[in-house]
mmCIF file of C-alpha atoms and ligand atoms in Angstrom:
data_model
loop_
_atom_site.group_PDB
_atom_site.id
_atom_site.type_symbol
_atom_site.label_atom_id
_atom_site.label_comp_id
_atom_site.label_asym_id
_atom_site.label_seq_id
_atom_site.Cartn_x
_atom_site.Cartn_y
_atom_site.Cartn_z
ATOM 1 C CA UNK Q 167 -12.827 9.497 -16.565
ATOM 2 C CA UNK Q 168 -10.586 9.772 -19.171
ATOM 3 C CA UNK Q 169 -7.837 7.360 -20.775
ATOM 4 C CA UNK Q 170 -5.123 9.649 -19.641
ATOM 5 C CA UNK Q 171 -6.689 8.870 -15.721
ATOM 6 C CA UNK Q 172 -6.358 5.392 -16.177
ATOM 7 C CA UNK Q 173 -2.714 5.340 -17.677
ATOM 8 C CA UNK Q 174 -1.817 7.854 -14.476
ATOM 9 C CA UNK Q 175 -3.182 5.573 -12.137
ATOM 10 C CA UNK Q 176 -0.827 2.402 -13.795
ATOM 11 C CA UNK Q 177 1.529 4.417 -12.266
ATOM 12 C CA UNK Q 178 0.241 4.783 -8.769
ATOM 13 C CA UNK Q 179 -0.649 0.922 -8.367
ATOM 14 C CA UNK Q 180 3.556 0.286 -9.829
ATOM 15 C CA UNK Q 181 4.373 2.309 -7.225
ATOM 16 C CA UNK Q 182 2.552 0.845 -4.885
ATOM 17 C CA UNK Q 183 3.913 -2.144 -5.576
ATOM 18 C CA UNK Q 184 7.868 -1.151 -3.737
ATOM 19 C CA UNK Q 185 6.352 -0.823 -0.329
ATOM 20 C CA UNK Q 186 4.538 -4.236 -0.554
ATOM 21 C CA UNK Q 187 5.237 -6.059 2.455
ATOM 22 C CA UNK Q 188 7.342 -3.435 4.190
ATOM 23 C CA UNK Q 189 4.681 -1.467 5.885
ATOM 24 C CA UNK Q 190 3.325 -3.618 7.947
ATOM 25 C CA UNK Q 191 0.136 -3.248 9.077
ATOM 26 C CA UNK Q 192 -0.431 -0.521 7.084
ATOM 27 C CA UNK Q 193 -1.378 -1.344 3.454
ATOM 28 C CA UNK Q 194 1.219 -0.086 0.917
ATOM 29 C CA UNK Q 195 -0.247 2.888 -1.119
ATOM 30 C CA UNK Q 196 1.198 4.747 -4.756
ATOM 31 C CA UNK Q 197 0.708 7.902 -5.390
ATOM 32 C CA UNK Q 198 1.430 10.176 -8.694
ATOM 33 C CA UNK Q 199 0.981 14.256 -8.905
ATOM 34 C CA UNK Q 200 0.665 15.007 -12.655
ATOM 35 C CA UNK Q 201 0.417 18.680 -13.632
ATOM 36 C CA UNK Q 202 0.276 19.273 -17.583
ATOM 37 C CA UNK Q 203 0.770 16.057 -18.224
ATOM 38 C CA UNK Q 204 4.333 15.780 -16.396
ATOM 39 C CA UNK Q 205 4.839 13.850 -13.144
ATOM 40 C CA UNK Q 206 6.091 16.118 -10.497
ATOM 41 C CA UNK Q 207 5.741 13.713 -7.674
ATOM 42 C CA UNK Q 208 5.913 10.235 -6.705
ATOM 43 C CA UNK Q 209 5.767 8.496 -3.768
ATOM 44 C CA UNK Q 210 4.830 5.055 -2.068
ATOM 45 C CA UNK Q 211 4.726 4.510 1.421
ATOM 46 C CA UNK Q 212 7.671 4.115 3.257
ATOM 47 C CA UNK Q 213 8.931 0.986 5.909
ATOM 48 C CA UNK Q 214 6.481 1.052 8.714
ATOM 49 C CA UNK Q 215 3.578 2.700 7.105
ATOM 50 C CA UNK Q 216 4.641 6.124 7.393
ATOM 51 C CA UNK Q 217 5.281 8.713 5.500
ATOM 52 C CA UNK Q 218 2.168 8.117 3.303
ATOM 53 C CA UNK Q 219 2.550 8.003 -0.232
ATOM 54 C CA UNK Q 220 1.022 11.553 -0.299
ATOM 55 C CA UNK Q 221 3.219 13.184 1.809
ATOM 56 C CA UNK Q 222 6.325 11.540 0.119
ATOM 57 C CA UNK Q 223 4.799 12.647 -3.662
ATOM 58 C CA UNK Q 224 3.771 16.124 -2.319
ATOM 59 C CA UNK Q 225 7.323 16.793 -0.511
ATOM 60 C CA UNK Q 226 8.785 15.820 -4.384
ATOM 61 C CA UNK Q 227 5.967 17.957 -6.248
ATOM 62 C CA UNK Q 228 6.735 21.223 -4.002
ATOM 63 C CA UNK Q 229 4.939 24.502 -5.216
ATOM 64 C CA UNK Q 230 4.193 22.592 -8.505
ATOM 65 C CA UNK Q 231 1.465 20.469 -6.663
ATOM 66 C CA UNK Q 232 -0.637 23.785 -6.898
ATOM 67 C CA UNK Q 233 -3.558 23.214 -9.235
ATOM 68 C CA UNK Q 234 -2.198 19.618 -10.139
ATOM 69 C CA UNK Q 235 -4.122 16.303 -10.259
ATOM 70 C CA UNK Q 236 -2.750 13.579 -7.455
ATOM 71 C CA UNK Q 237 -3.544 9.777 -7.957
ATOM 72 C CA UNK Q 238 -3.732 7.684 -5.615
ATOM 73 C CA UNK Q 239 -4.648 4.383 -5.360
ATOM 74 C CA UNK Q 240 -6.247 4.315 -1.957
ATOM 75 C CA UNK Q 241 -8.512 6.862 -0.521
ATOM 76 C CA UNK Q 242 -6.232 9.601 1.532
ATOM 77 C CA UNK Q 243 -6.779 9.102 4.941
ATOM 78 C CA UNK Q 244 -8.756 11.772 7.400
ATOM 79 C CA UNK Q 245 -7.773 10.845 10.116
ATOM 80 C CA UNK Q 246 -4.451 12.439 12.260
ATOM 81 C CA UNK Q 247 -2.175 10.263 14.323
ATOM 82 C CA UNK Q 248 0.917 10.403 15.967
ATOM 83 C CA UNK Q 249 2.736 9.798 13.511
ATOM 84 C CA UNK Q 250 1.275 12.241 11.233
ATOM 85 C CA UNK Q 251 -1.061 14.407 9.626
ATOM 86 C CA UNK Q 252 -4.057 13.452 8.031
ATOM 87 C CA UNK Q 253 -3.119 13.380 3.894
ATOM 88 C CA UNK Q 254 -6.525 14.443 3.038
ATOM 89 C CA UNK Q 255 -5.566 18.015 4.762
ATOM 90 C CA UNK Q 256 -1.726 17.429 3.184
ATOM 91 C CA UNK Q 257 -3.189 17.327 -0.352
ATOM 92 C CA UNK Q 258 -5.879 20.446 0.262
ATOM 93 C CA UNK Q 259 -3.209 22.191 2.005
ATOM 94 C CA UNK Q 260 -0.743 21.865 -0.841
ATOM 95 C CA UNK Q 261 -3.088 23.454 -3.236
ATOM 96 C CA UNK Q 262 -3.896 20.174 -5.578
ATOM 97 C CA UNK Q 263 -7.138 20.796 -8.037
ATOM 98 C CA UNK Q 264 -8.145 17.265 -8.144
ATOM 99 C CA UNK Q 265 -7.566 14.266 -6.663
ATOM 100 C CA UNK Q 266 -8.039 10.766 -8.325
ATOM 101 C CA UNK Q 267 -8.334 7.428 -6.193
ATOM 102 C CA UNK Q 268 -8.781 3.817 -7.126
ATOM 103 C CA UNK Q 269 -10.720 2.420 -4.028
ATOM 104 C CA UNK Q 270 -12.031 3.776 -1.055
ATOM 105 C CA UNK Q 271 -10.836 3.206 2.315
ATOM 106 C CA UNK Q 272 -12.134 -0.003 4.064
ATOM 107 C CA UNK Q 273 -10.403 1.703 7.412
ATOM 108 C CA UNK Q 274 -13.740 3.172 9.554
ATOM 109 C CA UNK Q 275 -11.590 5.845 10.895
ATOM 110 C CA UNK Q 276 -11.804 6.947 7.183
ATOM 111 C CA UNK Q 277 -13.869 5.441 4.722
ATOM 112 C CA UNK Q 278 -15.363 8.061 2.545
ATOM 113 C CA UNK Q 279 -14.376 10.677 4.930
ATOM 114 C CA UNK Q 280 -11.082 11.523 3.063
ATOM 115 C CA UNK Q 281 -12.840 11.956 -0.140
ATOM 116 C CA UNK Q 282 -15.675 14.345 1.103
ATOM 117 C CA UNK Q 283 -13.035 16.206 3.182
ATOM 118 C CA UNK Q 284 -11.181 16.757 -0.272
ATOM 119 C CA UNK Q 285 -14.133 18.342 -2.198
ATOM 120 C CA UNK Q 286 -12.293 17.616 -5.317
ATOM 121 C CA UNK Q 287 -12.189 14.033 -5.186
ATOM 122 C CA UNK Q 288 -13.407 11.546 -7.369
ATOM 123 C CA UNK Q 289 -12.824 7.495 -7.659
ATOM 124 C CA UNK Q 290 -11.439 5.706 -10.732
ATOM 125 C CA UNK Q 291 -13.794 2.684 -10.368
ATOM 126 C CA UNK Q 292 -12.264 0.924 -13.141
ATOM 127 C CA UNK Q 293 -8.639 0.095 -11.122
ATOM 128 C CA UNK Q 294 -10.722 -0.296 -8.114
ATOM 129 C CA UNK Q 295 -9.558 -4.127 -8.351
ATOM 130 C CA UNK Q 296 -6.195 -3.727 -9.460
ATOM 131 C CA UNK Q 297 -5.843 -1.832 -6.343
ATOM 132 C CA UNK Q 298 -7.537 -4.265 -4.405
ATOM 133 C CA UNK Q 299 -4.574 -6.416 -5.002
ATOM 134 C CA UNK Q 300 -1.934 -4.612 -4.272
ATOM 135 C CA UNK Q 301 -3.463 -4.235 -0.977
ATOM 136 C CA UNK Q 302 -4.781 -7.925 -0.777
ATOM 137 C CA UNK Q 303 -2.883 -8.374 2.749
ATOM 138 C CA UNK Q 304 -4.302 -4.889 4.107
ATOM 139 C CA UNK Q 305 -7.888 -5.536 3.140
ATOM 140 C CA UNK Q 306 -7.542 -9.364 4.793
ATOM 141 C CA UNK Q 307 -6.782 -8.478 7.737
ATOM 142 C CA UNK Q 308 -9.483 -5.945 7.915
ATOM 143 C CA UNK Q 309 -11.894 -8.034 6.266
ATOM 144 C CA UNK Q 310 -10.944 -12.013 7.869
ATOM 145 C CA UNK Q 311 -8.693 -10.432 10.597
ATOM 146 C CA UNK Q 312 -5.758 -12.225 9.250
ATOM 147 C CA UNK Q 313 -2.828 -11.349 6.773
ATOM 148 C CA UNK Q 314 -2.893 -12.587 3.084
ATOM 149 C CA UNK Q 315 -1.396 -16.355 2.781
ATOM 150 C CA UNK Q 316 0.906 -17.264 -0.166
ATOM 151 C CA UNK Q 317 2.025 -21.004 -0.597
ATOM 152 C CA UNK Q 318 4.912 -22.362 -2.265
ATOM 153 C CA UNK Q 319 6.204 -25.224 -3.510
ATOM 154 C CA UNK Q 320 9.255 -26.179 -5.858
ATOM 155 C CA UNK Q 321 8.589 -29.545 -7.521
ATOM 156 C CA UNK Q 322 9.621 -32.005 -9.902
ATOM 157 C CA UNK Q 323 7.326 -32.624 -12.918
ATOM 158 C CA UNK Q 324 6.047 -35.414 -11.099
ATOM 159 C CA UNK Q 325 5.087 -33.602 -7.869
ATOM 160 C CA UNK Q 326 8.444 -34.337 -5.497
ATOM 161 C CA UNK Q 327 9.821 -32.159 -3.193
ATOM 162 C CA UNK Q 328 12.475 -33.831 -2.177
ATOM 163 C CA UNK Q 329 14.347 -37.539 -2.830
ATOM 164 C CA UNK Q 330 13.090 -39.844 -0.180
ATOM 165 C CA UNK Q 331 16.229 -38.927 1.277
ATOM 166 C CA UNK Q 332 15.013 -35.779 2.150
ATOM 167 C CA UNK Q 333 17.192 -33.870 -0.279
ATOM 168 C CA UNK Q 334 15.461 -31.016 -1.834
ATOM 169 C CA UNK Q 335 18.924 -28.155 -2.564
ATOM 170 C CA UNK Q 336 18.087 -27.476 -5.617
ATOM 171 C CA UNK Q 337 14.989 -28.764 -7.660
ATOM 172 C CA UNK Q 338 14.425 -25.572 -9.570
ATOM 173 C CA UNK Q 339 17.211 -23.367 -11.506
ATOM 174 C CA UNK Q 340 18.791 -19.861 -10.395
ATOM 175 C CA UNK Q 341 16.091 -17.976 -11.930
ATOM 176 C CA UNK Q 342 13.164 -19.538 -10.093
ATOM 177 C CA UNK Q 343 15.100 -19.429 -7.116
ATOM 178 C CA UNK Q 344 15.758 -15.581 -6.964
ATOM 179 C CA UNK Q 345 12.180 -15.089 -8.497
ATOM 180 C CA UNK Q 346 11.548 -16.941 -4.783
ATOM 181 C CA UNK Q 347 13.608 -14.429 -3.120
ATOM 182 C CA UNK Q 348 11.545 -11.406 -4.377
ATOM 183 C CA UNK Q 349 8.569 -12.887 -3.054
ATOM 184 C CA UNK Q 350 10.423 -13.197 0.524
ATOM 185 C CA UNK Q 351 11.069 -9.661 -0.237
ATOM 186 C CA UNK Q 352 7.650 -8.508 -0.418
ATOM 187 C CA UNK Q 353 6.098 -10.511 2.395
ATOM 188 C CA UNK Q 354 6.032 -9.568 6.236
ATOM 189 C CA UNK Q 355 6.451 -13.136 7.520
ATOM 190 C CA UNK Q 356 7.761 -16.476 6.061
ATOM 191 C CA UNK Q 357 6.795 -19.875 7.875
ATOM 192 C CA UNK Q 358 8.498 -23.271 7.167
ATOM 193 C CA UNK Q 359 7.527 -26.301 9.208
ATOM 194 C CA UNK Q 360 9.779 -27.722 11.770
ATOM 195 C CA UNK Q 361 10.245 -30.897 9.591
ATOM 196 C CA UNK Q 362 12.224 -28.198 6.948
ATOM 197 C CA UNK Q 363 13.808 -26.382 9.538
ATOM 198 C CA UNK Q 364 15.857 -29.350 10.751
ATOM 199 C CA UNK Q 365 16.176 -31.062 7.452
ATOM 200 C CA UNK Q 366 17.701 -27.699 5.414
ATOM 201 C CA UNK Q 367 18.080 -25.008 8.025
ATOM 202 C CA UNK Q 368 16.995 -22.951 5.741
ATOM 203 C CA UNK Q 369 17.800 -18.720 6.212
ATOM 204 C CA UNK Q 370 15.214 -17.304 4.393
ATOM 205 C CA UNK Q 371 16.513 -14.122 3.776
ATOM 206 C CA UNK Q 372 16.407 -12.398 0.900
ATOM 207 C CA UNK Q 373 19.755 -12.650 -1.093
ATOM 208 C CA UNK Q 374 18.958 -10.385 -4.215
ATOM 209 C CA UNK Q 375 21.318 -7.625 -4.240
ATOM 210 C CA UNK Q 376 20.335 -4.155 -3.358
ATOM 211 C CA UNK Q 377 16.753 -5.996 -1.423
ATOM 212 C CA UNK Q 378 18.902 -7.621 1.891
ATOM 213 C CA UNK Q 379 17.277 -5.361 3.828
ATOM 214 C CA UNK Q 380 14.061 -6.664 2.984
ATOM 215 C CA UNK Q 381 14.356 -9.758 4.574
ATOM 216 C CA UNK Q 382 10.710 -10.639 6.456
ATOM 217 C CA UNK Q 383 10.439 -12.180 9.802
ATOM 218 C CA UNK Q 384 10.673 -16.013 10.102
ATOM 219 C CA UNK Q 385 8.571 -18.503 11.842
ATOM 220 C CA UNK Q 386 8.436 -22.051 12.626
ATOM 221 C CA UNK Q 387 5.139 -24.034 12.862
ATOM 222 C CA UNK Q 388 5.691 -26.384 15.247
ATOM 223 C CA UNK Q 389 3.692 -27.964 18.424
ATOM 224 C CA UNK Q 390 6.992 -27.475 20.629
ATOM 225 C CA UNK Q 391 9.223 -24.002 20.615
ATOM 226 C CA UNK Q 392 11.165 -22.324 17.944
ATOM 227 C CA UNK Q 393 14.999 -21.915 18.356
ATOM 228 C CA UNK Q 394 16.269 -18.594 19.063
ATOM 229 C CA UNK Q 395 15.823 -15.793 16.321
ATOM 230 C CA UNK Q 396 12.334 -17.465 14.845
ATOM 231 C CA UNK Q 397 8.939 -17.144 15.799
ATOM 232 C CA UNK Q 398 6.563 -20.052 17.141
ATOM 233 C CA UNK Q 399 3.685 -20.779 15.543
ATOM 234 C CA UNK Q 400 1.796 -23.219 16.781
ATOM 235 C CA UNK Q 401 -0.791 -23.685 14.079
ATOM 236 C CA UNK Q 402 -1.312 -22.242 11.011
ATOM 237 C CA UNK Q 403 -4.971 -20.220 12.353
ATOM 238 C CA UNK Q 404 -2.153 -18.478 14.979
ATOM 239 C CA UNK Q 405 -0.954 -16.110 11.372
ATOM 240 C CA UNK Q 406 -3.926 -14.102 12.592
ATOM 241 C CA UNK Q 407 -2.065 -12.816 15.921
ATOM 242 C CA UNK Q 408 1.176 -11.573 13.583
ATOM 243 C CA UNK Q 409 1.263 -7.944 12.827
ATOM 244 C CA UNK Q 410 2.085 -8.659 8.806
ATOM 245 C CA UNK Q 411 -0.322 -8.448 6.398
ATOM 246 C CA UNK Q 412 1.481 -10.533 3.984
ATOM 247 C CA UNK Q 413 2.484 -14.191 5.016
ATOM 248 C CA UNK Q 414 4.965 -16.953 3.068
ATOM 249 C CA UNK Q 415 4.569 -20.820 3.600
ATOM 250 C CA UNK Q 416 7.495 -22.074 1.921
ATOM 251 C CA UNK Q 417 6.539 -25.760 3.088
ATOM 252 C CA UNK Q 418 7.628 -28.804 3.839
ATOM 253 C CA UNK Q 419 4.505 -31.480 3.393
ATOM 254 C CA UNK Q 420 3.700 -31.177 6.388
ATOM 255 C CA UNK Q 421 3.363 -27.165 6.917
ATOM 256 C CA UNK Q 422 1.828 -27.024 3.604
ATOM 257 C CA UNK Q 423 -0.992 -29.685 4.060
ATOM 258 C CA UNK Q 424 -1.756 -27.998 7.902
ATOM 259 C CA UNK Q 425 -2.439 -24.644 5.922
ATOM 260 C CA UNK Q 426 -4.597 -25.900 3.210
ATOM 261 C CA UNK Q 427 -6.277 -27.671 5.827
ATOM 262 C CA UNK Q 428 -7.151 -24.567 7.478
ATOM 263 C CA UNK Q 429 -8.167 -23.333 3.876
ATOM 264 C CA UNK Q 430 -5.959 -20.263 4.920
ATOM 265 C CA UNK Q 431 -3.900 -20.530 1.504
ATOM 266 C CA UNK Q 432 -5.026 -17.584 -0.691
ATOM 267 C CA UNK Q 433 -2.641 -17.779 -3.342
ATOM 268 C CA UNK Q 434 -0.321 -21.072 -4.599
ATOM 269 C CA UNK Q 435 3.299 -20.344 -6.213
ATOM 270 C CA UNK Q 436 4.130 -23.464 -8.250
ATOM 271 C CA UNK Q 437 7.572 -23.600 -9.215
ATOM 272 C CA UNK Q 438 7.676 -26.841 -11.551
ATOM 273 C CA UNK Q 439 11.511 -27.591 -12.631
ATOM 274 C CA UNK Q 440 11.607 -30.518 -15.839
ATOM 275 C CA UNK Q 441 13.010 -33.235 -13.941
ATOM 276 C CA UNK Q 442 11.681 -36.527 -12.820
ATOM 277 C CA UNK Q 443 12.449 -38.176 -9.723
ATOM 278 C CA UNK Q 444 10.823 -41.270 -9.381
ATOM 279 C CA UNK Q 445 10.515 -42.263 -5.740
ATOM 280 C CA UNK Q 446 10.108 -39.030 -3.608
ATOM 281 C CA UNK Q 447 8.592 -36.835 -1.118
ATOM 282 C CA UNK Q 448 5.147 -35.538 -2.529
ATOM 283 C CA UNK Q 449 4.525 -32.109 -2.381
ATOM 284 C CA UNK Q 450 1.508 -32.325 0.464
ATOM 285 C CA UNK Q 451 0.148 -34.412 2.827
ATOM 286 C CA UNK Q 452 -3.604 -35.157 3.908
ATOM 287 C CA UNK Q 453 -5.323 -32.309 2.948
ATOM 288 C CA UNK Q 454 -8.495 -33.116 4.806
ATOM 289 C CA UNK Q 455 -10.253 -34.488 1.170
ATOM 290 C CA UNK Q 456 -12.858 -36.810 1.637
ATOM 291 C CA UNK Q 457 -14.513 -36.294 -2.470
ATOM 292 C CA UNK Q 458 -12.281 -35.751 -5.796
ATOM 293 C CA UNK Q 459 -15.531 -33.102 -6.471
ATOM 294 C CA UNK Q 460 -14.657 -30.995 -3.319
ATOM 295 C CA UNK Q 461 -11.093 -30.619 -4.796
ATOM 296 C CA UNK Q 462 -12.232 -28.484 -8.034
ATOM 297 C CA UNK Q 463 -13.600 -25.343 -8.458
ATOM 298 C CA UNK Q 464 -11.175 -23.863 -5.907
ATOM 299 C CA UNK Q 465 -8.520 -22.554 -8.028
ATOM 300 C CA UNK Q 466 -8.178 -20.258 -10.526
ATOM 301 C CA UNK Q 467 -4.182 -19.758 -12.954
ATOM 302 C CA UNK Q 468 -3.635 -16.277 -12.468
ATOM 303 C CA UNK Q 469 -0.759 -16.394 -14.171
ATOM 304 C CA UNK Q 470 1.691 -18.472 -15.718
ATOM 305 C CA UNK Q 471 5.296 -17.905 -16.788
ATOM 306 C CA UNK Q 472 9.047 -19.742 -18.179
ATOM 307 C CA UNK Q 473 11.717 -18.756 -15.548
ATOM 308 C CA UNK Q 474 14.800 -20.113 -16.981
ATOM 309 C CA UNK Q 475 13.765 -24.060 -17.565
ATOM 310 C CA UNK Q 476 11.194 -24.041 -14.938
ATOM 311 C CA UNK Q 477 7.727 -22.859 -14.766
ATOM 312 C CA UNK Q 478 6.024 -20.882 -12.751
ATOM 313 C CA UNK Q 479 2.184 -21.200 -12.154
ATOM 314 C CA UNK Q 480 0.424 -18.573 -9.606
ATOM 315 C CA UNK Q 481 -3.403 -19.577 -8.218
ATOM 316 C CA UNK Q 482 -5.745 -17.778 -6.111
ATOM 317 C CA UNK Q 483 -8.172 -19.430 -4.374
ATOM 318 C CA UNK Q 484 -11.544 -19.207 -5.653
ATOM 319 C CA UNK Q 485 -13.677 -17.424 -2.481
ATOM 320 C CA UNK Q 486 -17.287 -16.428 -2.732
HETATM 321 N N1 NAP U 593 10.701 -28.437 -2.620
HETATM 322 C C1 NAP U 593 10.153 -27.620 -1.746
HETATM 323 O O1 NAP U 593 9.450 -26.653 -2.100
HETATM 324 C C2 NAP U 593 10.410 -27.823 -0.284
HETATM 325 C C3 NAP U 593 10.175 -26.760 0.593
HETATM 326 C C4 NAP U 593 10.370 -26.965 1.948
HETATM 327 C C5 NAP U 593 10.769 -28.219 2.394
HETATM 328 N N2 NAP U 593 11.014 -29.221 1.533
HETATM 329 C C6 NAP U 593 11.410 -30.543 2.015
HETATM 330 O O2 NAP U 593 10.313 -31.052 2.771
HETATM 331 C C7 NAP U 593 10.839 -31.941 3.769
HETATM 332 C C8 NAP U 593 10.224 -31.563 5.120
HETATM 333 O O3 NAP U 593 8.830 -31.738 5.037
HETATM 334 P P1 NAP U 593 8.034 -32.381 6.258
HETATM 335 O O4 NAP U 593 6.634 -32.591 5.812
HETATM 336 O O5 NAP U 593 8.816 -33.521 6.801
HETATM 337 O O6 NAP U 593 8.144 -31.253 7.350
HETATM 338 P P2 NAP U 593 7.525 -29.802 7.492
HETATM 339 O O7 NAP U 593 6.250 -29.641 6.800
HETATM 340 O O8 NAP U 593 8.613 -28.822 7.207
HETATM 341 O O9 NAP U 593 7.298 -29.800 9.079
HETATM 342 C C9 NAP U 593 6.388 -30.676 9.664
HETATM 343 C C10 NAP U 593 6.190 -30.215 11.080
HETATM 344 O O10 NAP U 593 5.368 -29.058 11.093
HETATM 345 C C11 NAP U 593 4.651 -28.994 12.309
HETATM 346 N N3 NAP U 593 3.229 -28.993 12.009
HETATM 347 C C12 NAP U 593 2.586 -29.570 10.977
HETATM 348 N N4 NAP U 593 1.260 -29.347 11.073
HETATM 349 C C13 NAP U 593 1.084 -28.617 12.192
HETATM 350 C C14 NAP U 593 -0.049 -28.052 12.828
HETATM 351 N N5 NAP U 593 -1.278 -28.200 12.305
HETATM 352 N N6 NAP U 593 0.122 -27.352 13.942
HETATM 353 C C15 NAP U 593 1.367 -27.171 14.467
HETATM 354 N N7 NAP U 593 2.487 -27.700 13.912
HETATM 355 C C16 NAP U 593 2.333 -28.392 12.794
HETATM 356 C C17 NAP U 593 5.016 -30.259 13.081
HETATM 357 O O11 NAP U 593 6.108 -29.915 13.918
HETATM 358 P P3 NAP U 593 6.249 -30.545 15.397
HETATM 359 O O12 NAP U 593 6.443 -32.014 15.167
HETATM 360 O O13 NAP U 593 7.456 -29.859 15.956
HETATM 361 O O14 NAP U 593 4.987 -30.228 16.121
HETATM 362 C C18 NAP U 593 5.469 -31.191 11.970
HETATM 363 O O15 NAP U 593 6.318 -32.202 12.439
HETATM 364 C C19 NAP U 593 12.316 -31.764 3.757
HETATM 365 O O16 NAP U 593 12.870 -32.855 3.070
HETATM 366 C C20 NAP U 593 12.544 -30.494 2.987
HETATM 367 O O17 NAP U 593 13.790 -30.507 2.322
HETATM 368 C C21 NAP U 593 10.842 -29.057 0.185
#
């Protein structure tokens, strides 16, 4: 596999990247046709989980996919549906020499099936991870048969979330905020508690220009019923009924301590603004702790980053 594979493939997983949380259930997938070291198509699968990423890079590529090398960064699929042809007999119909994928299919309807169909397939085992990722919410669901589970929180330096008043609008800056937004924009599903639903009405859409469209379904966890235009979700293990593979807890206390609880929070979005605020609302509840020693070991930084004056932190929980 050479250098020139692995820089190819970048490509693929970026593009991969646009669909996130847009093509519900299906996993978002990049794909790149390179022929003599010149990209004659792209494509990333589109709202809804159709057209594939294949199709949309082959219908770009045109006679020039003949002979060329596709990357993709999952496995093509081999199986038909209703909606459309199997890309494993898209690429081999179009002529493409070789075909280059990060990670094989978890899906039984095509796991290795795609890439023995091709002939001319090969895997790239060293973005098999990266590629992982973007598909985190895809391969939950198939793995824990539930979507991926982000959690965030905006807090003081001293761990508030809101004045004991119970206003919150704004702890963190512009930037953080509309870093916020793009995170709406690539999840299927955003759930607040009811606490923050009657305290901020909150919209949660997405307000970054060009991405309104993008805006995710909204849900409200809460014993009783939701109002009209959100979902009910009457506790946090009841994610694993909605068709999203990507889901966003953007708190209060309450939600957020109910979800940890659960251990269903696979990734924490700390957005820590340098104020102090003395007397406030802290960021969670009772998180179901009985030892200090339980609490570490279970998260790992991931990343770590100045938006504006605030900072941003990103953890994944640590699974075995
Ligand atoms: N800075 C931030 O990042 C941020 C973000 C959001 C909110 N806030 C602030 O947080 C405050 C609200 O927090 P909060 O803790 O009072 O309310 P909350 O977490 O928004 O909502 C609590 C409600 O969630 C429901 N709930 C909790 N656990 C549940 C479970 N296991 N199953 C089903 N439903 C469950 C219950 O609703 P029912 O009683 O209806 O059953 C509970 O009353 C507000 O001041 C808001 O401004 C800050």
């Amino acid at each position: 596999m050479s250098a020139d594979d692995a820089r190819w493939m970048g490509a693929a997983l970026t593009l991969a990247g646009r669909g996130r949380g847009q093509t519900d259930p299906n996993p978002s997938v990049g794909c790149v046709i390179v022929r003599d070291g010149r990209v004659v198509g792209r494509g990333w699968t589109q709202p809804g989980g159709r057209p594939h990423a294949e199709a949309m890079a082959l219908i770009e590529a045109g006679a020039a996919a003949k002979g060329a090398t596709a990357y993709v960064t999952l496995e093509p699929c081999a199986h038909v549906s209703p909606r459309g042809p199997a890309c494993a007999d898209l690429l081999g119909a179009a002529g493409i020499g070789r075909v280059v994928i990060a990670h094989i299919d978890p899906d039984p309807r095509t796991h290795g099936q795609g890439a023995a169909r091709l002939g001319n397939a090969v895997f790239l085992d060293g973005r098999a991870a990266e590629a992982a990722h973007t598909m985190e919410g895809f391969f939950s669901r198939l793995a824990r048969g539930r979507p991926h589970v982000t959690l965030k929180l905006a807090t003081s330096l001293d761990g508030g979330i809101a004045l004991t008043s119970g206003e919150s609008q704004w702890i963190t800056g512009p930037r953080a905020r509309a870093h916020g937004h793009l995170e709406r924009a690539r999840t299927g599903l955003i759930v607040v508690g009811r606490g923050t639903l009657e305290a901020d009405a909150p919209r949660l859409d997405v307000r970054l220009p060009g991405l309104e469209a993008r805006s995710p379904l909204r849900a409200v966890l809460t014993r009783g019923a939701a109002p009209d235009g959100w979902l009910t979700l009457p506790s946090p293990g009841a994610i694993a009924r909605a068709a999203v593979d990507h889901v966003l807890v953007e708190g209060g206390a309450g939600a957020a301590s109910a979800f940890l609880s659960a251990d269903l929070v696979d990734r924490l979005l700390l957005y820590r603004a340098p104020i102090l605020i003395g007397a406030a609302r802290p960021a969670l509840g009772d998180i179901g702790l009985d030892h200090l020693a339980d609490a570490h070991g279970r998260w790992r930084l991931a990343d770590s980053r100045l938006l504006g004056s605030d900072r941003l932190d990103v953890y994944e929980r640590v699974r075995d």
